[in-house]
């Protein structure tokens, strides 16, 4: 099983969707369901962080009065 921290948003989302399908089917025992739920919670948090980071990067794009597009240095790297 791949560590969540090294996964891309797309990989995390695919695995999270698969976990949700398995849990909805109800074909896992209690212990497997608990482990899947815990992994899913970690994947959800990872996806939310990736989306937040992407949103912050997009917010750093600045459109000038003349319509030119530039980027503003990010405060995230400080």
Tab-separated table of C-alpha atoms in Angstrom:
chain	number	residue	atom	x	y	z
A	1	UNK	CA	0.000	0.000	0.000
A	2	UNK	CA	1.424	3.338	-1.099
A	3	UNK	CA	2.024	5.951	1.612
A	4	UNK	CA	-0.653	8.638	1.345
A	5	UNK	CA	1.860	11.502	1.526
A	6	UNK	CA	3.497	10.388	-1.730
A	7	UNK	CA	0.237	10.097	-3.672
A	8	UNK	CA	-1.042	12.586	-6.213
A	9	UNK	CA	-4.508	14.074	-5.867
A	10	UNK	CA	-5.812	11.819	-8.630
A	11	UNK	CA	-4.362	8.657	-7.093
A	12	UNK	CA	-5.777	9.566	-3.690
A	13	UNK	CA	-9.205	10.310	-5.099
A	14	UNK	CA	-9.327	7.025	-7.054
A	15	UNK	CA	-8.412	5.014	-3.967
A	16	UNK	CA	-10.889	6.947	-1.829
A	17	UNK	CA	-13.672	6.253	-4.345
A	18	UNK	CA	-12.781	2.537	-4.333
A	19	UNK	CA	-12.911	2.457	-0.525
A	20	UNK	CA	-16.318	4.139	-0.507
A	21	UNK	CA	-17.640	1.580	-3.028
A	22	UNK	CA	-16.333	-1.326	-0.920
A	23	UNK	CA	-17.849	0.082	2.258
A	24	UNK	CA	-21.187	0.753	0.562
A	25	UNK	CA	-21.316	-2.839	-0.699
A	26	UNK	CA	-20.998	-4.041	2.894
A	27	UNK	CA	-18.919	-7.069	1.929
A	28	UNK	CA	-16.100	-6.427	4.380
A	29	UNK	CA	-15.863	-7.610	7.950
A	30	UNK	CA	-15.787	-5.097	10.780
A	31	UNK	CA	-11.991	-4.983	11.102
A	32	UNK	CA	-11.499	-4.450	7.345
A	33	UNK	CA	-14.209	-1.784	7.338
A	34	UNK	CA	-12.521	0.071	10.215
A	35	UNK	CA	-9.128	-0.043	8.477
A	36	UNK	CA	-10.696	1.113	5.200
A	37	UNK	CA	-12.472	3.951	6.998
A	38	UNK	CA	-9.228	5.098	8.643
A	39	UNK	CA	-7.366	4.968	5.318
A	40	UNK	CA	-10.245	6.819	3.653
A	41	UNK	CA	-10.137	9.564	6.276
A	42	UNK	CA	-6.419	10.024	5.607
A	43	UNK	CA	-7.001	10.086	1.854
A	44	UNK	CA	-9.789	12.657	2.229
A	45	UNK	CA	-7.552	14.926	4.301
A	46	UNK	CA	-4.753	14.521	1.741
A	47	UNK	CA	-7.110	15.435	-1.121
A	48	UNK	CA	-8.364	18.482	0.761
A	49	UNK	CA	-4.789	19.642	1.370
A	50	UNK	CA	-3.868	19.176	-2.301
A	51	UNK	CA	-6.935	21.197	-3.357
A	52	UNK	CA	-6.160	23.947	-0.836
A	53	UNK	CA	-2.549	24.145	-2.052
A	54	UNK	CA	-3.715	24.356	-5.669
A	55	UNK	CA	-6.248	27.066	-4.813
A	56	UNK	CA	-3.573	29.113	-3.047
A	57	UNK	CA	-1.254	28.800	-6.046
A	58	UNK	CA	-4.012	29.977	-8.380
A	59	UNK	CA	-4.752	32.909	-6.101
A	60	UNK	CA	-1.169	34.059	-6.599
A	61	UNK	CA	-1.866	34.784	-10.285
A	62	UNK	CA	-2.368	38.521	-10.780
A	63	UNK	CA	-4.046	40.184	-13.757
A	64	UNK	CA	-2.741	43.674	-14.420
A	65	UNK	CA	-4.854	46.683	-15.428
A	66	UNK	CA	-3.640	46.252	-19.013
A	67	UNK	CA	-4.774	42.601	-19.014
A	68	UNK	CA	-1.295	41.157	-18.596
A	69	UNK	CA	-1.004	38.103	-16.413
A	70	UNK	CA	1.813	37.827	-13.899
A	71	UNK	CA	2.374	35.876	-10.763
A	72	UNK	CA	2.806	37.215	-7.279
A	73	UNK	CA	5.451	35.542	-5.107
A	74	UNK	CA	3.841	33.020	-2.826
A	75	UNK	CA	4.016	33.403	0.931
A	76	UNK	CA	3.751	29.615	1.231
A	77	UNK	CA	7.476	28.992	0.856
A	78	UNK	CA	8.459	31.218	3.763
